[in-house]
mmCIF file of C-alpha atoms in Angstrom:
data_model
loop_
_atom_site.group_PDB
_atom_site.id
_atom_site.type_symbol
_atom_site.label_atom_id
_atom_site.label_comp_id
_atom_site.label_asym_id
_atom_site.label_seq_id
_atom_site.Cartn_x
_atom_site.Cartn_y
_atom_site.Cartn_z
ATOM 1 C CA MET G 26 -24.879 155.995 70.700
ATOM 2 C CA GLN G 27 -24.734 155.290 74.434
ATOM 3 C CA GLU G 28 -23.269 151.831 73.739
ATOM 4 C CA PHE G 29 -20.569 153.419 71.549
ATOM 5 C CA LEU G 30 -19.787 156.013 74.251
ATOM 6 C CA GLU G 31 -19.510 153.449 77.038
ATOM 7 C CA HIS G 32 -17.344 151.189 74.882
ATOM 8 C CA VAL G 33 -14.940 154.050 74.103
ATOM 9 C CA LYS G 34 -14.673 155.260 77.701
ATOM 10 C CA ASN G 35 -14.108 151.717 78.948
ATOM 11 C CA GLY G 36 -11.534 150.967 76.227
ATOM 12 C CA LEU G 37 -9.557 154.161 76.856
ATOM 13 C CA SER G 38 -9.509 153.382 80.591
ATOM 14 C CA GLN G 39 -7.741 150.048 80.064
ATOM 15 C CA ILE G 40 -4.007 149.399 80.099
ATOM 16 C CA PRO G 41 -3.173 149.040 77.257
ATOM 17 C CA LYS G 42 -5.946 151.078 75.638
ATOM 18 C CA LYS G 43 -8.209 149.128 73.292
ATOM 19 C CA LEU G 44 -11.150 149.839 70.946
ATOM 20 C CA SER G 45 -13.177 147.491 68.763
ATOM 21 C CA SER G 46 -12.754 147.563 64.992
ATOM 22 C CA ARG G 47 -16.541 147.281 64.588
ATOM 23 C CA TYR G 48 -16.755 151.045 65.178
ATOM 24 C CA PHE G 49 -14.668 151.822 62.073
ATOM 25 C CA TYR G 50 -17.769 151.743 59.918
ATOM 26 C CA ASP G 51 -19.546 155.079 59.672
ATOM 27 C CA VAL G 52 -20.264 156.456 56.175
ATOM 28 C CA LYS G 53 -16.692 157.704 55.681
ATOM 29 C CA GLY G 54 -15.302 154.474 57.134
ATOM 30 C CA ASP G 55 -17.425 152.446 54.697
ATOM 31 C CA GLU G 56 -16.078 154.488 51.782
ATOM 32 C CA LEU G 57 -12.462 154.133 52.869
ATOM 33 C CA PHE G 58 -12.828 150.399 53.389
ATOM 34 C CA GLN G 59 -14.182 150.031 49.852
ATOM 35 C CA GLN G 60 -11.008 151.747 48.644
ATOM 36 C CA ILE G 61 -8.923 149.319 50.696
ATOM 37 C CA MET G 62 -10.764 146.403 49.121
ATOM 38 C CA HIS G 63 -9.518 147.547 45.694
ATOM 39 C CA MET G 64 -5.876 148.052 46.670
ATOM 40 C CA GLU G 65 -3.348 145.738 45.068
ATOM 41 C CA GLU G 66 -1.619 145.145 48.417
ATOM 42 C CA TYR G 67 -4.862 144.042 50.072
ATOM 43 C CA TYR G 68 -4.859 140.537 48.601
ATOM 44 C CA LEU G 69 -7.811 139.119 50.542
ATOM 45 C CA PRO G 70 -10.699 140.119 48.184
ATOM 46 C CA ALA G 71 -8.918 138.694 45.133
ATOM 47 C CA CYS G 72 -8.314 135.371 46.895
ATOM 48 C CA GLU G 73 -11.939 135.246 47.994
ATOM 49 C CA MET G 74 -13.274 136.049 44.529
ATOM 50 C CA GLU G 75 -11.097 133.358 42.988
ATOM 51 C CA ILE G 76 -12.635 130.742 45.276
ATOM 52 C CA ILE G 77 -16.167 131.997 44.606
ATOM 53 C CA GLU G 78 -15.692 131.986 40.830
ATOM 54 C CA THR G 79 -13.869 128.663 40.552
ATOM 55 C CA GLN G 80 -15.521 126.648 43.329
ATOM 56 C CA GLY G 81 -18.888 128.277 44.005
ATOM 57 C CA LYS G 82 -20.682 125.607 41.992
ATOM 58 C CA GLN G 83 -18.921 122.840 43.914
ATOM 59 C CA ILE G 84 -20.023 124.426 47.189
ATOM 60 C CA ALA G 85 -23.596 124.523 45.863
ATOM 61 C CA GLU G 86 -23.448 120.885 44.794
ATOM 62 C CA ASN G 87 -22.244 119.821 48.231
ATOM 63 C CA ILE G 88 -25.024 121.732 50.013
ATOM 64 C CA SER G 89 -27.778 120.737 47.582
ATOM 65 C CA LYS G 90 -27.289 117.101 48.542
ATOM 66 C CA GLU G 91 -29.047 118.018 51.813
ATOM 67 C CA HIS G 92 -31.397 120.849 50.814
ATOM 68 C CA HIS G 93 -33.662 121.836 47.901
ATOM 69 C CA ASN G 94 -34.489 125.261 49.359
ATOM 70 C CA LEU G 95 -31.908 127.439 51.048
ATOM 71 C CA GLN G 96 -31.800 130.430 53.369
ATOM 72 C CA ILE G 97 -28.440 132.211 53.221
ATOM 73 C CA VAL G 98 -27.642 134.334 56.280
ATOM 74 C CA GLU G 99 -24.539 136.528 56.052
ATOM 75 C CA LEU G 100 -22.804 137.904 59.143
ATOM 76 C CA GLY G 101 -21.118 141.262 58.511
ATOM 77 C CA ALA G 102 -22.551 141.294 55.000
ATOM 78 C CA GLY G 103 -20.948 144.552 53.858
ATOM 79 C CA ASP G 104 -21.795 145.895 50.414
ATOM 80 C CA GLY G 105 -22.490 142.498 48.836
ATOM 81 C CA SER G 106 -19.944 143.010 46.054
ATOM 82 C CA LYS G 107 -18.572 139.484 46.459
ATOM 83 C CA THR G 108 -21.674 137.788 47.811
ATOM 84 C CA LYS G 109 -23.710 138.660 44.710
ATOM 85 C CA HIS G 110 -21.294 136.518 42.659
ATOM 86 C CA PHE G 111 -21.583 133.688 45.148
ATOM 87 C CA LEU G 112 -25.395 133.817 45.009
ATOM 88 C CA LYS G 113 -25.302 133.789 41.199
ATOM 89 C CA GLN G 114 -23.165 130.672 41.308
ATOM 90 C CA ILE G 115 -25.286 128.702 43.739
ATOM 91 C CA SER G 116 -28.874 129.842 43.026
ATOM 92 C CA PRO G 117 -29.448 127.466 40.062
ATOM 93 C CA TYR G 118 -28.915 124.480 42.365
ATOM 94 C CA PHE G 119 -31.930 125.283 44.582
ATOM 95 C CA GLN G 120 -35.655 125.679 44.020
ATOM 96 C CA GLN G 121 -35.817 128.699 46.339
ATOM 97 C CA VAL G 122 -33.070 130.923 47.719
ATOM 98 C CA GLU G 123 -33.581 133.520 50.438
ATOM 99 C CA TYR G 124 -30.799 135.949 51.399
ATOM 100 C CA VAL G 125 -30.653 137.672 54.801
ATOM 101 C CA ALA G 126 -27.906 140.286 55.272
ATOM 102 C CA LEU G 127 -26.778 141.215 58.792
ATOM 103 C CA ASP G 128 -24.457 144.196 59.294
ATOM 104 C CA ILE G 129 -23.883 146.929 61.860
ATOM 105 C CA SER G 130 -24.041 149.673 59.186
ATOM 106 C CA PRO G 131 -27.509 150.666 57.848
ATOM 107 C CA HIS G 132 -25.792 152.608 55.066
ATOM 108 C CA ILE G 133 -23.829 149.622 53.775
ATOM 109 C CA LEU G 134 -26.937 147.409 53.929
ATOM 110 C CA GLU G 135 -28.683 149.823 51.543
ATOM 111 C CA VAL G 136 -25.748 149.416 49.169
ATOM 112 C CA ASN G 137 -25.959 145.643 49.611
ATOM 113 C CA LYS G 138 -29.681 145.618 48.811
ATOM 114 C CA SER G 139 -29.122 147.640 45.645
ATOM 115 C CA GLU G 140 -26.301 145.328 44.523
ATOM 116 C CA MET G 141 -28.511 142.261 44.908
ATOM 117 C CA GLU G 142 -31.503 143.856 43.157
ATOM 118 C CA ASN G 143 -29.348 144.962 40.226
ATOM 119 C CA HIS G 144 -27.568 141.665 39.678
ATOM 120 C CA ILE G 145 -29.895 138.846 40.759
ATOM 121 C CA SER G 146 -33.463 138.939 39.528
ATOM 122 C CA GLY G 147 -36.228 137.593 41.723
ATOM 123 C CA LEU G 148 -34.053 137.072 44.793
ATOM 124 C CA SER G 149 -35.958 136.996 48.060
ATOM 125 C CA GLN G 150 -33.910 139.206 50.364
ATOM 126 C CA SER G 151 -34.031 141.101 53.643
ATOM 127 C CA SER G 152 -31.564 142.886 55.883
ATOM 128 C CA ILE G 153 -31.246 143.629 59.585
ATOM 129 C CA ALA G 154 -29.005 146.452 60.830
ATOM 130 C CA GLY G 155 -27.240 146.065 64.149
ATOM 131 C CA ASN G 156 -24.650 143.998 65.963
ATOM 132 C CA TYR G 157 -25.019 140.528 64.469
ATOM 133 C CA PHE G 158 -24.532 138.971 67.895
ATOM 134 C CA GLU G 159 -27.974 140.413 68.630
ATOM 135 C CA THR G 160 -29.679 140.328 65.221
ATOM 136 C CA TYR G 161 -28.775 136.684 64.551
ATOM 137 C CA LYS G 162 -30.730 135.684 67.649
ATOM 138 C CA ARG G 163 -33.816 137.411 66.221
ATOM 139 C CA LEU G 164 -33.897 135.416 62.993
ATOM 140 C CA PRO G 165 -37.261 133.650 62.653
ATOM 141 C CA ASP G 166 -37.365 129.896 62.189
ATOM 142 C CA THR G 167 -37.285 128.741 58.581
ATOM 143 C CA ASN G 168 -38.446 125.576 56.828
ATOM 144 C CA LYS G 169 -35.540 125.961 54.388
ATOM 145 C CA GLY G 170 -32.065 124.651 54.900
ATOM 146 C CA ARG G 171 -29.807 127.329 56.340
ATOM 147 C CA ILE G 172 -26.229 128.247 55.567
ATOM 148 C CA VAL G 173 -24.551 131.020 57.537
ATOM 149 C CA LEU G 174 -21.766 132.890 55.729
ATOM 150 C CA PHE G 175 -18.887 134.525 57.568
ATOM 151 C CA LEU G 176 -16.673 135.760 54.738
ATOM 152 C CA GLY G 177 -14.011 138.425 54.270
ATOM 153 C CA ALA G 178 -11.768 136.570 56.762
ATOM 154 C CA ASN G 179 -13.701 138.427 59.463
ATOM 155 C CA ILE G 180 -13.292 135.507 61.862
ATOM 156 C CA GLY G 181 -9.680 136.702 62.148
ATOM 157 C CA ASN G 182 -10.827 139.783 64.093
ATOM 158 C CA TYR G 183 -11.296 137.550 67.131
ATOM 159 C CA PRO G 184 -8.837 135.538 69.242
ATOM 160 C CA ILE G 185 -9.189 131.756 69.115
ATOM 161 C CA SER G 186 -11.181 131.592 72.357
ATOM 162 C CA GLU G 187 -13.743 134.087 71.051
ATOM 163 C CA SER G 188 -13.826 132.373 67.648
ATOM 164 C CA ILE G 189 -14.868 129.159 69.396
ATOM 165 C CA SER G 190 -17.649 131.092 71.135
ATOM 166 C CA ILE G 191 -18.774 132.538 67.781
ATOM 167 C CA PHE G 192 -18.932 129.052 66.280
ATOM 168 C CA GLN G 193 -20.999 127.851 69.228
ATOM 169 C CA PHE G 194 -23.245 130.900 68.895
ATOM 170 C CA VAL G 195 -23.822 130.313 65.169
ATOM 171 C CA LYS G 196 -24.384 126.591 65.795
ATOM 172 C CA SER G 197 -27.235 127.493 68.170
ATOM 173 C CA GLY G 198 -29.211 128.698 65.133
ATOM 174 C CA LEU G 199 -28.454 125.656 62.953
ATOM 175 C CA ASN G 200 -30.081 122.274 62.563
ATOM 176 C CA LYS G 201 -27.765 119.292 62.216
ATOM 177 C CA SER G 202 -28.152 119.373 58.408
ATOM 178 C CA ASP G 203 -27.372 123.113 58.133
ATOM 179 C CA TYR G 204 -23.999 124.671 57.324
ATOM 180 C CA PHE G 205 -21.548 127.357 58.378
ATOM 181 C CA LEU G 206 -19.200 128.628 55.622
ATOM 182 C CA VAL G 207 -16.206 130.569 56.937
ATOM 183 C CA SER G 208 -13.287 132.142 55.075
ATOM 184 C CA PHE G 209 -9.845 131.973 56.682
ATOM 185 C CA ASP G 210 -6.767 133.947 55.709
ATOM 186 C CA LEU G 211 -3.968 131.401 56.074
ATOM 187 C CA VAL G 212 -0.382 132.076 57.186
ATOM 188 C CA LYS G 213 1.940 133.145 54.375
ATOM 189 C CA HIS G 214 5.037 135.294 53.806
ATOM 190 C CA PRO G 215 5.049 137.911 56.588
ATOM 191 C CA ARG G 216 6.002 140.766 54.237
ATOM 192 C CA LYS G 217 2.966 140.104 52.053
ATOM 193 C CA ILE G 218 0.744 140.266 55.114
ATOM 194 C CA ILE G 219 2.189 143.481 56.539
ATOM 195 C CA LYS G 220 1.877 145.279 53.183
ATOM 196 C CA ALA G 221 -1.850 144.563 53.210
ATOM 197 C CA TYR G 222 -2.185 146.615 56.415
ATOM 198 C CA ASP G 223 0.374 149.317 55.613
ATOM 199 C CA ASP G 224 -0.406 150.259 52.014
ATOM 200 C CA SER G 225 1.742 152.676 50.017
ATOM 201 C CA LEU G 226 -1.109 155.187 49.539
ATOM 202 C CA GLY G 227 -1.878 155.433 53.240
ATOM 203 C CA ILE G 228 -5.552 154.525 52.834
ATOM 204 C CA THR G 229 -5.449 152.063 55.741
ATOM 205 C CA ARG G 230 -3.937 154.811 57.877
ATOM 206 C CA GLN G 231 -6.855 157.116 56.975
ATOM 207 C CA PHE G 232 -9.319 154.309 57.694
ATOM 208 C CA ASN G 233 -7.912 153.745 61.170
ATOM 209 C CA LEU G 234 -7.627 157.433 62.036
ATOM 210 C CA ASN G 235 -11.231 157.930 60.940
ATOM 211 C CA LEU G 236 -12.223 156.125 64.139
ATOM 212 C CA LEU G 237 -10.942 159.153 66.071
ATOM 213 C CA GLU G 238 -12.784 161.510 63.710
ATOM 214 C CA ARG G 239 -15.971 159.544 64.255
ATOM 215 C CA MET G 240 -15.604 159.905 68.015
ATOM 216 C CA ASN G 241 -15.177 163.662 67.590
ATOM 217 C CA HIS G 242 -18.297 163.951 65.417
ATOM 218 C CA GLU G 243 -20.583 161.569 67.288
ATOM 219 C CA LEU G 244 -19.336 161.665 70.881
ATOM 220 C CA GLY G 245 -18.060 165.236 71.074
ATOM 221 C CA THR G 246 -14.465 164.303 71.928
ATOM 222 C CA ASP G 247 -11.576 166.596 71.004
ATOM 223 C CA PHE G 248 -8.999 164.248 69.446
ATOM 224 C CA ASP G 249 -6.428 166.248 67.454
ATOM 225 C CA ILE G 250 -6.030 163.824 64.538
ATOM 226 C CA SER G 251 -2.725 165.401 63.484
ATOM 227 C CA LYS G 252 -1.186 164.232 66.772
ATOM 228 C CA TYR G 253 -1.838 160.516 66.147
ATOM 229 C CA ASP G 254 -0.457 157.985 63.704
ATOM 230 C CA HIS G 255 -1.141 154.403 62.623
ATOM 231 C CA PHE G 256 1.160 151.401 63.042
ATOM 232 C CA PRO G 257 0.489 147.782 61.971
ATOM 233 C CA PHE G 258 2.424 144.763 63.251
ATOM 234 C CA TYR G 259 2.493 141.082 62.254
ATOM 235 C CA ASN G 260 3.810 138.274 64.453
ATOM 236 C CA PRO G 261 4.624 135.216 62.292
ATOM 237 C CA ILE G 262 4.875 133.020 65.403
ATOM 238 C CA THR G 263 1.264 133.580 66.485
ATOM 239 C CA GLY G 264 -0.133 134.530 63.064
ATOM 240 C CA ILE G 265 -1.640 137.707 64.550
ATOM 241 C CA THR G 266 -1.688 141.047 62.759
ATOM 242 C CA SER G 267 -2.591 144.033 64.918
ATOM 243 C CA SER G 268 -3.214 147.699 64.160
ATOM 244 C CA GLN G 269 -2.494 150.480 66.616
ATOM 245 C CA LEU G 270 -3.154 154.191 66.743
ATOM 246 C CA PHE G 271 -0.502 155.931 68.827
ATOM 247 C CA SER G 272 -0.145 159.375 70.321
ATOM 248 C CA LEU G 273 2.757 161.495 69.061
ATOM 249 C CA GLU G 274 3.033 163.455 72.324
ATOM 250 C CA ASN G 275 1.740 163.736 75.874
ATOM 251 C CA GLN G 276 -1.851 164.937 75.619
ATOM 252 C CA GLN G 277 -5.387 164.727 76.972
ATOM 253 C CA VAL G 278 -8.673 163.934 75.245
ATOM 254 C CA HIS G 279 -11.829 165.420 76.729
ATOM 255 C CA PHE G 280 -15.422 164.168 76.629
ATOM 256 C CA PRO G 281 -18.491 166.442 77.044
ATOM 257 C CA ASP G 282 -19.432 164.725 80.328
ATOM 258 C CA GLY G 283 -16.073 165.580 81.908
ATOM 259 C CA PHE G 284 -14.353 162.245 81.291
ATOM 260 C CA VAL G 285 -10.672 162.742 80.372
ATOM 261 C CA SER G 286 -8.323 160.224 78.739
ATOM 262 C CA GLU G 287 -4.608 160.784 79.302
ATOM 263 C CA PHE G 288 -2.082 159.794 76.627
ATOM 264 C CA ASN G 289 1.657 159.508 77.114
ATOM 265 C CA ALA G 290 3.895 160.156 74.133
ATOM 266 C CA PHE G 291 3.828 157.104 71.843
ATOM 267 C CA GLU G 292 1.164 155.346 73.899
ATOM 268 C CA ALA G 293 -0.992 153.191 71.620
ATOM 269 C CA ILE G 294 -4.623 152.182 71.270
ATOM 270 C CA ASN G 295 -5.090 148.684 69.864
ATOM 271 C CA VAL G 296 -7.891 149.041 67.303
ATOM 272 C CA GLU G 297 -7.820 145.835 65.272
ATOM 273 C CA VAL G 298 -6.637 142.251 65.340
ATOM 274 C CA SER G 299 -6.511 140.120 62.196
ATOM 275 C CA LYS G 300 -5.505 136.520 62.799
ATOM 276 C CA LYS G 301 -3.817 134.485 60.056
ATOM 277 C CA TYR G 302 -4.471 130.790 60.538
ATOM 278 C CA PHE G 303 -2.375 127.687 60.866
ATOM 279 C CA TRP G 304 -4.397 124.519 60.172
ATOM 280 C CA SER G 305 -3.970 123.525 63.792
ATOM 281 C CA ASP G 306 -5.935 126.685 64.709
ATOM 282 C CA ILE G 307 -8.852 125.721 62.469
ATOM 283 C CA ASP G 308 -8.877 122.168 63.802
ATOM 284 C CA GLU G 309 -8.914 123.504 67.358
ATOM 285 C CA ILE G 310 -11.894 125.765 66.649
ATOM 286 C CA ALA G 311 -13.824 122.921 65.003
ATOM 287 C CA ASN G 312 -13.086 120.431 67.764
ATOM 288 C CA LYS G 313 -13.859 122.724 70.687
ATOM 289 C CA SER G 314 -17.067 124.093 69.125
ATOM 290 C CA LYS G 315 -18.180 120.563 68.150
ATOM 291 C CA MET G 316 -18.435 121.331 64.445
ATOM 292 C CA ASN G 317 -17.356 118.970 61.665
ATOM 293 C CA ILE G 318 -15.224 120.133 58.738
ATOM 294 C CA ILE G 319 -17.156 118.933 55.679
ATOM 295 C CA GLN G 320 -15.049 120.387 52.873
ATOM 296 C CA THR G 321 -12.268 122.912 52.253
ATOM 297 C CA TYR G 322 -11.965 125.120 49.165
ATOM 298 C CA TYR G 323 -8.626 126.846 48.439
ATOM 299 C CA ASP G 324 -7.361 129.607 46.210
ATOM 300 C CA THR G 325 -4.624 128.627 43.733
ATOM 301 C CA GLY G 326 -1.770 129.459 46.093
ATOM 302 C CA LYS G 327 -3.448 127.781 49.084
ATOM 303 C CA GLU G 328 -3.057 131.037 51.007
ATOM 304 C CA TYR G 329 -6.776 131.446 51.665
ATOM 305 C CA ALA G 330 -9.579 128.967 52.301
ATOM 306 C CA PHE G 331 -13.339 128.623 52.540
ATOM 307 C CA VAL G 332 -14.158 125.933 55.090
ATOM 308 C CA LEU G 333 -17.610 124.345 55.209
ATOM 309 C CA PHE G 334 -18.706 123.243 58.684
ATOM 310 C CA GLN G 335 -21.716 121.340 59.962
ATOM 311 C CA PRO G 336 -22.847 120.751 63.572
ATOM 312 C CA GLN G 337 -21.781 117.450 65.036
ATOM 313 C CA ALA G 338 -24.703 115.078 65.451
#
């Protein structure tokens, strides 16, 4: 809780104000995000499932050339609703499969565990709650081959410079024969992208505003939710989608320890970035992190891709 508090106070002290999207996910936030995942406008899950269902076996064949036993580590594992299908596809290609789920939300990891138990018999699995930048470092050594999954286009929540650092961080836990499988949301028609973050039912708006509600409940702040709104923006030149919460009037927000955050009318808090990738971006990340692109797997429209990386020798 102290980490959350310090992050919020620091973020609201910046110009412009900024908060991390990782704090969206309390119990209500988890529930709202599951609703978003089923929205027609939010195209990402359907693209990802298409790749899993049509190319999961090909991914397994490529990896099984190096390994007979496999440990699958998932960063930001979520509820496992897609990963369970991926594990079903690839498990027959290996003698032993171990699944390790890493996520900041203990609640969603319980859901993940139940999903795996109900759909994949005999799977060896474990989960670690917390920031995966910390929990990944605590993974014990394994005598199995390792593949790290970073799905859901979550890499897009980071600017290119930080993405390179994430790749280097993940590589530190890989042997030269191990793999990193990352999903990228590729650039496409800007109107399709903006609809995914500004849905007609307003669920994404609720999801973003829930961050303020969470701060009220957990940190004792006094945000008046009715005096804030949500605004998404997509820049087709940079490929960056951003989400802002903005104040509808001049107001103050108070913390129990006396800290006060001042808001001008229509002043915004940046709460999420979702990068859409040009291929030059992906090449830059691979080159600067010293990872090789082994194979790319597309959806039918080539608007989304799974990219399989391996550390350079």
